[in-house]
Short mmCIF file of the C-alpha atoms (twelve columns), coordinates in Angstrom:
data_MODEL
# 
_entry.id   MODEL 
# 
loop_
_atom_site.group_PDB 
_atom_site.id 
_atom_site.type_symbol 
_atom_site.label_atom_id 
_atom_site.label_alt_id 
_atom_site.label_comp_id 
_atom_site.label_asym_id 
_atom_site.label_seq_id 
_atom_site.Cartn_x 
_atom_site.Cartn_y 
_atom_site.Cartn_z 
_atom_site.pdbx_PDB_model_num 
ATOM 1   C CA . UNK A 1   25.210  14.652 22.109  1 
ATOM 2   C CA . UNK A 2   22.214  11.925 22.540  1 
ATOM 3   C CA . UNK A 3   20.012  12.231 19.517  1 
ATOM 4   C CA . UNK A 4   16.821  10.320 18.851  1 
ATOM 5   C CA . UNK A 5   15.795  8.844  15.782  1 
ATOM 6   C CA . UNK A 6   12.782  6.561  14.567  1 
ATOM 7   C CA . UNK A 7   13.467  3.232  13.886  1 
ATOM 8   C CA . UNK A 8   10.668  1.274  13.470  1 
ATOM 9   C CA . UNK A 9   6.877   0.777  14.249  1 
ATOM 10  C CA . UNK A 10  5.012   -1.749 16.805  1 
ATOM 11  C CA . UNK A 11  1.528   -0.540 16.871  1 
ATOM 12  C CA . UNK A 12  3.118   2.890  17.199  1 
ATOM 13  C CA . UNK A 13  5.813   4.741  16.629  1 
ATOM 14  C CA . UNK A 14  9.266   3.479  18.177  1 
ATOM 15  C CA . UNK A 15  12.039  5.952  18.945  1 
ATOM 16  C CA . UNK A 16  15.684  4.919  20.050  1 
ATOM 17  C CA . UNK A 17  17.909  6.769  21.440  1 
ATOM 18  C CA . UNK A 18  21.523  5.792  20.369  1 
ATOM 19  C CA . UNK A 19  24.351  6.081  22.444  1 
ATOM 20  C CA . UNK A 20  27.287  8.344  22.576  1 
ATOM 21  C CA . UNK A 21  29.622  6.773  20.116  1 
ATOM 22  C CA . UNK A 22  33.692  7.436  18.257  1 
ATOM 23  C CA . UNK A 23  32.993  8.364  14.548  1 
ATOM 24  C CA . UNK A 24  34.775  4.472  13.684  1 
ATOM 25  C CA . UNK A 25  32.916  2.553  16.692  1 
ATOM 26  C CA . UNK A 26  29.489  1.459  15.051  1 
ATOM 27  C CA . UNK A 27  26.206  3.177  16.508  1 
ATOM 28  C CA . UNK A 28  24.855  1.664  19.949  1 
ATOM 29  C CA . UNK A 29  20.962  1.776  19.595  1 
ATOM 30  C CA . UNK A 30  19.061  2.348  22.423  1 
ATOM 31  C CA . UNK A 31  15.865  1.018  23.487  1 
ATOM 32  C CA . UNK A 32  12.687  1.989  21.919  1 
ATOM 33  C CA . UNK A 33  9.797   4.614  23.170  1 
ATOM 34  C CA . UNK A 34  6.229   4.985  22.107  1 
ATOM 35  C CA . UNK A 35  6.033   7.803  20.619  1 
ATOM 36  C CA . UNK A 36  3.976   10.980 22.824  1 
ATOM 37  C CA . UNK A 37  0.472   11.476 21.500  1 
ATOM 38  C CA . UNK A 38  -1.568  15.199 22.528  1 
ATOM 39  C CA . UNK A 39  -4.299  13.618 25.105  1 
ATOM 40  C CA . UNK A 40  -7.774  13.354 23.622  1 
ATOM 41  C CA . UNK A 41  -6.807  12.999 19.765  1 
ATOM 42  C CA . UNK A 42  -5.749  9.568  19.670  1 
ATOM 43  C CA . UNK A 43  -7.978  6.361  19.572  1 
ATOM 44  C CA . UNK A 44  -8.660  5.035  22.995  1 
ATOM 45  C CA . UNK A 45  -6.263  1.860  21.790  1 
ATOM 46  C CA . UNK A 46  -3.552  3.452  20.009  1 
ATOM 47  C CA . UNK A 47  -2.857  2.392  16.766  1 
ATOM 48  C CA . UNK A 48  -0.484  4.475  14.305  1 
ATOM 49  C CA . UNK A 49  2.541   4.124  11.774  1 
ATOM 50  C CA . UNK A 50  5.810   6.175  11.345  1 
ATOM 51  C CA . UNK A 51  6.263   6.663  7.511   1 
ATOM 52  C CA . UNK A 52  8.924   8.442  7.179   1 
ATOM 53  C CA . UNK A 53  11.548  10.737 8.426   1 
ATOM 54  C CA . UNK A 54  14.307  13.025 7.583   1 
ATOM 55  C CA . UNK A 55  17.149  14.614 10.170  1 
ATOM 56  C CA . UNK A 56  18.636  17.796 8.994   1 
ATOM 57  C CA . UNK A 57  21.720  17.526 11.441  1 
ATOM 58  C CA . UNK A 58  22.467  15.415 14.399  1 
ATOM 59  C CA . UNK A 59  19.455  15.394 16.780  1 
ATOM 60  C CA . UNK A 60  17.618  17.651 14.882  1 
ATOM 61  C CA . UNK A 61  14.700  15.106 13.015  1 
ATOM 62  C CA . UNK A 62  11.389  15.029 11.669  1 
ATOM 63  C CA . UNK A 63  8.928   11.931 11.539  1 
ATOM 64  C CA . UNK A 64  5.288   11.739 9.553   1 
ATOM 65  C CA . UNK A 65  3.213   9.587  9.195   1 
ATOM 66  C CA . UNK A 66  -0.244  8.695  10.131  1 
ATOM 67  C CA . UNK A 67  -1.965  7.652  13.994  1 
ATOM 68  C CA . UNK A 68  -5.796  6.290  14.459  1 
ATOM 69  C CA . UNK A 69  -7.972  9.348  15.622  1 
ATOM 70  C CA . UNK A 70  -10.838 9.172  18.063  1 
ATOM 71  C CA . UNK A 71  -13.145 7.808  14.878  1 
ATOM 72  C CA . UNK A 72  -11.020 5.070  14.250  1 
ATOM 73  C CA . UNK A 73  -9.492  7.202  11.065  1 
ATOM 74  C CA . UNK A 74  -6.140  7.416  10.104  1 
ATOM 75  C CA . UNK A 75  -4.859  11.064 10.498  1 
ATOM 76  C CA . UNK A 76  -1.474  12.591 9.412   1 
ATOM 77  C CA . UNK A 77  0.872   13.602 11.890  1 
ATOM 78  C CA . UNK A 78  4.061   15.803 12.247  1 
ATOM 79  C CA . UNK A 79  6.626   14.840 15.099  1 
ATOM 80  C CA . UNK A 80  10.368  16.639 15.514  1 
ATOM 81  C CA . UNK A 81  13.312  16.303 18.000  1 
ATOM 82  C CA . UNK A 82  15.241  19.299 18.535  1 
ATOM 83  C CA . UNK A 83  18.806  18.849 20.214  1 
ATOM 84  C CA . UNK A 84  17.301  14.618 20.342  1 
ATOM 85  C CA . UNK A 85  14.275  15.270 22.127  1 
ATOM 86  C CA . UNK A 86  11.212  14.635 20.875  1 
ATOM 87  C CA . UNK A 87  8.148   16.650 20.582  1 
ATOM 88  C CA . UNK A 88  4.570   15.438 21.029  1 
ATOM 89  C CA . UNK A 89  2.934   14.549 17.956  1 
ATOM 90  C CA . UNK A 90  1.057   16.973 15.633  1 
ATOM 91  C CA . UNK A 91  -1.805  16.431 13.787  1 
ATOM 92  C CA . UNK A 92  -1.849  18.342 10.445  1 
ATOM 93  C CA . UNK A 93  -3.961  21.375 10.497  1 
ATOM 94  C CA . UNK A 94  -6.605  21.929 7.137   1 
ATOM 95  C CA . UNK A 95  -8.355  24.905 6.298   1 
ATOM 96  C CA . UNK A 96  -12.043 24.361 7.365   1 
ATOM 97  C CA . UNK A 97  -14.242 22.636 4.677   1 
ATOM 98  C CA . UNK A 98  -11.246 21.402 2.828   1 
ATOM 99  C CA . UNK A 99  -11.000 17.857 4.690   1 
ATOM 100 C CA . UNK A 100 -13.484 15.091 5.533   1 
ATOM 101 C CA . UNK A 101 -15.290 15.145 8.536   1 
ATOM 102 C CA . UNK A 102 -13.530 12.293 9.141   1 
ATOM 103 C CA . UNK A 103 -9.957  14.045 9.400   1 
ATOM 104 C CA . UNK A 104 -9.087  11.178 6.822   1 
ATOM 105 C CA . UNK A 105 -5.346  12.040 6.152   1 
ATOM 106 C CA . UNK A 106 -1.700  10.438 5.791   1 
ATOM 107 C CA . UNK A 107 1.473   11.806 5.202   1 
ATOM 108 C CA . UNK A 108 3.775   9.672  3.368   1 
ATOM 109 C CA . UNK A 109 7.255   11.877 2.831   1 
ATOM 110 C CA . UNK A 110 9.054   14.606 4.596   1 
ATOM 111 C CA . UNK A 111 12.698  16.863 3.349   1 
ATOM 112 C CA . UNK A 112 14.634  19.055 5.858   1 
ATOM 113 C CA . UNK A 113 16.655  21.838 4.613   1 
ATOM 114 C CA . UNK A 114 17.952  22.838 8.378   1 
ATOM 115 C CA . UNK A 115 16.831  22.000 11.414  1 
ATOM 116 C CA . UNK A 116 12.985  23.298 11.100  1 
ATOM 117 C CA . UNK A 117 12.628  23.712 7.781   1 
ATOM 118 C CA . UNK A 118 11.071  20.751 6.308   1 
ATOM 119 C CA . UNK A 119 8.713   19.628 3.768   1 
ATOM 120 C CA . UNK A 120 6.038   16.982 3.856   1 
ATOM 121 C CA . UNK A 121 3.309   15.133 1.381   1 
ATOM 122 C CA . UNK A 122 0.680   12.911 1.658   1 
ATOM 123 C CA . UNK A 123 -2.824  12.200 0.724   1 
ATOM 124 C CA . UNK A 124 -6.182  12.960 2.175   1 
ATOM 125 C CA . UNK A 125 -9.878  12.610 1.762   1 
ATOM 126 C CA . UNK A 126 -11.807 16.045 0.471   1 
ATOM 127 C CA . UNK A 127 -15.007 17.356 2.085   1 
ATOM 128 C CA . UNK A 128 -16.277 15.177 -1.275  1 
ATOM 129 C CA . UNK A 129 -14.679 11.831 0.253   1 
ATOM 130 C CA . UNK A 130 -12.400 12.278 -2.803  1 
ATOM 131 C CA . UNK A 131 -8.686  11.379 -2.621  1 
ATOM 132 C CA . UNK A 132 -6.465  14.447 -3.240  1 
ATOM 133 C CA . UNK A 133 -2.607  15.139 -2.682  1 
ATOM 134 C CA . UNK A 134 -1.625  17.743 0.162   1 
ATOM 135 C CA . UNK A 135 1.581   19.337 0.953   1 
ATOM 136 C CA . UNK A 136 2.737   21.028 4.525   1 
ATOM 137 C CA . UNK A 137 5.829   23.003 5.201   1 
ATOM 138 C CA . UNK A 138 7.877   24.038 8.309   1 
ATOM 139 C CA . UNK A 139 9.592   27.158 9.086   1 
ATOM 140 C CA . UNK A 140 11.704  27.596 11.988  1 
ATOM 141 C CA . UNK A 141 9.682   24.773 13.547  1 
ATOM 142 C CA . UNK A 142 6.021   26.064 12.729  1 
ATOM 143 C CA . UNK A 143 3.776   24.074 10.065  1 
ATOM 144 C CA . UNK A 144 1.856   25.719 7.720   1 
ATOM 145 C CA . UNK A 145 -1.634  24.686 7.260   1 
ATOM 146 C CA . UNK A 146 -2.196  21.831 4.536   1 
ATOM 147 C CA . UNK A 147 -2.293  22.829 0.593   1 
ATOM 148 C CA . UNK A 148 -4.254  20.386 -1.677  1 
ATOM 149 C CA . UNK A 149 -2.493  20.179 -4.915  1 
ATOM 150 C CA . UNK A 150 -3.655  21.855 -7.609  1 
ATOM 151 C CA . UNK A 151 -4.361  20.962 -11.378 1 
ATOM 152 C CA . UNK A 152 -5.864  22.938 -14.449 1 
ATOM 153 C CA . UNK A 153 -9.218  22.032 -15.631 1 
ATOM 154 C CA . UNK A 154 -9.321  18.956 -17.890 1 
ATOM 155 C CA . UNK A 155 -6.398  17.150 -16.237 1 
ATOM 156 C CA . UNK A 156 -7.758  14.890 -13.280 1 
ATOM 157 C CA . UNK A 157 -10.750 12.683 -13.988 1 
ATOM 158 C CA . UNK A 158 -14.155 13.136 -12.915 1 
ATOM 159 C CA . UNK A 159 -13.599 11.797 -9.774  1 
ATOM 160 C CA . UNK A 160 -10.229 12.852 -8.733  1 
ATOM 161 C CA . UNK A 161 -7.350  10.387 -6.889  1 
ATOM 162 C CA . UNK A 162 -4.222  11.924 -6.891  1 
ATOM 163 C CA . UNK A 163 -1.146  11.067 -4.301  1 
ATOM 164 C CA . UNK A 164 1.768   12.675 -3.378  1 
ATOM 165 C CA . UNK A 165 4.149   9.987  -2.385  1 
ATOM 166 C CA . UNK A 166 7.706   11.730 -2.074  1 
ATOM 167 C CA . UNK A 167 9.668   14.808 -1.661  1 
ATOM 168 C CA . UNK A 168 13.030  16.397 -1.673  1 
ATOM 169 C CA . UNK A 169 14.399  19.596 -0.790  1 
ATOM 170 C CA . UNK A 170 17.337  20.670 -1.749  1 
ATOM 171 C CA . UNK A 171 17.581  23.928 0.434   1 
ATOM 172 C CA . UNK A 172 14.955  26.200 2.224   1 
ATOM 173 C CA . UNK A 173 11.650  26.903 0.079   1 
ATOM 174 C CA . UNK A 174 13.083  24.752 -2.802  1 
ATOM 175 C CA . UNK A 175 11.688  21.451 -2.957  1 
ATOM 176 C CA . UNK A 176 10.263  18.986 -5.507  1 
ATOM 177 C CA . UNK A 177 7.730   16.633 -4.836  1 
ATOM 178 C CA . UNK A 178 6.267   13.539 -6.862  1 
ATOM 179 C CA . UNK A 179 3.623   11.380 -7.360  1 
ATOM 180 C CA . UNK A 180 0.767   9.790  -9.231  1 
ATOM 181 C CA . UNK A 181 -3.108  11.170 -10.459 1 
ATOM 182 C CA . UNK A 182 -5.449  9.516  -12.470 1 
ATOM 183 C CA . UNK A 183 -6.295  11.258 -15.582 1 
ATOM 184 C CA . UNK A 184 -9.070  12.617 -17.486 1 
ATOM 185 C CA . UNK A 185 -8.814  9.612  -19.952 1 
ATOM 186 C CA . UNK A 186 -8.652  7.186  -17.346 1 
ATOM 187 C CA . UNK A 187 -5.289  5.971  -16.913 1 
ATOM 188 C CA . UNK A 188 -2.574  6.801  -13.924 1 
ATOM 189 C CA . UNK A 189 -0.318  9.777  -14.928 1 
ATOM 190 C CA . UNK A 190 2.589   10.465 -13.261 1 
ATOM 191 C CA . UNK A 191 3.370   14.389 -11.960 1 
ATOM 192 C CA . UNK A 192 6.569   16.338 -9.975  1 
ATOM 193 C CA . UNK A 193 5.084   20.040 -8.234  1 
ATOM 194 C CA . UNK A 194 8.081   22.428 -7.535  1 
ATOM 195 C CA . UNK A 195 8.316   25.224 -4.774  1 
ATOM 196 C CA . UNK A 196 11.006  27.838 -5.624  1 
ATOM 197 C CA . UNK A 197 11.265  30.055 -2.584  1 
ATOM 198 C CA . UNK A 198 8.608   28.031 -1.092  1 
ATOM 199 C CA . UNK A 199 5.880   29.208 -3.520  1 
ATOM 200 C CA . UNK A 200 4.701   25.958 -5.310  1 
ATOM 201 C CA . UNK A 201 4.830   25.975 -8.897  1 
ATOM 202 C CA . UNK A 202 2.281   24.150 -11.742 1 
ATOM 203 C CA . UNK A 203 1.862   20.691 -11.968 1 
ATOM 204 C CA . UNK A 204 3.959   19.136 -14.380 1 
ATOM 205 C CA . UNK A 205 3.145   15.460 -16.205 1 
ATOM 206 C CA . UNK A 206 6.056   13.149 -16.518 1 
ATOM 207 C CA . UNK A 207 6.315   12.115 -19.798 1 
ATOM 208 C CA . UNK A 208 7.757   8.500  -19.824 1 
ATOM 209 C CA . UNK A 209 8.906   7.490  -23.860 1 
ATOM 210 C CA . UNK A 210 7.458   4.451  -25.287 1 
# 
């Protein structure tokens, strides 16, 4: 089976497309293709970056990252190969009012359970040009519309910047994800948010010892 994988970036994504190999021969890479892009999203030039990718079983893969929209804005992006080939991309979908006009967005991290059941986090720009954390999911192939991370009153500081910069799933609907906020007394906090059955959990602190 020819499966397709991303290896690298050159002003856009790059896929290869190794060759049938013996499970002691080492892998034969193929050569590299620009990743496809839905017609009228992207910026006239191109311009894009894979950031990372996960593959569930052989030829079954998902890449996000982030490609430069119409505006000249980076937006996040969801791309999978089923059986090795590749989809178009996929911009990530928001509720309306939730985003920037802008469609400021970038997902950084992505988990597959199975072959279309995946996790992903990133970061985005509110309606308020505010920097939150966001986290999409996948089920039998199908993303869900981004959720902005939530925290209780108090936490974040007035003017919130939080990240989600990895995740991990260690079956369907149960995945952790990490990253960083900046607090109410000013300082960068660390935080994990858990889904159990895919139903995301509170925000937790990590408490690092003196």
């Amino acid at each position: 089976m020819r499966s397709a994988i991303v290896v690298g970036v050159i002003g856009w994504a790059i896929l290869a497309v190794p060759s049938p190999s013996s499970a002691t021969a080492e892998p034969v890479w193929g050569d590299g293709t620009a990743a496809d892009v839905v017609d009228g999203v992207h910026f006239s030039t191109g311009g894009g970056e894979v950031k990372s990718m996960a593959c569930s079983s052989p030829g079954n893969c998902t890449a996000v990252g982030e490609f430069t929209n119409g505006g000249t804005y980076p937006q996040a992006f969801t791309m999978t190969s089923t059986d090795g080939v590749w989809s178009q991309v996929r911009p990530v979908e928001f509720a309306s009012g939730v985003r920037s006009p802008s469609n400021e967005s970038e997902l950084l991290s992505v988990s597959c359970a199975s072959p279309g059941a995946c996790a992903a986090v990133g970061v985005f720009q509110d309606i308020n040009d505010r920097t939150q954390a966001f986290i999409t999911a996948s089920t039998n192939g199908a993303w869900t519309q981004a959720a902005p991370v939530v925290f209780p009153g108090g936490v974040l500081f007035t003017i919130p910047r939080v990240r989600l910069t990895s995740v991990a799933c260690a079956s369907v609907g149960n995945c952790t994800a990490v990253g960083v906020y900046w607090s109410a007394d000013g300082s960068d906090k660390a935080y994990t948010v858990t889904s159990t059955a895919g139903v995301c959990g509170a925000q937790a602190t990590v408490v690092v010892p003196d």
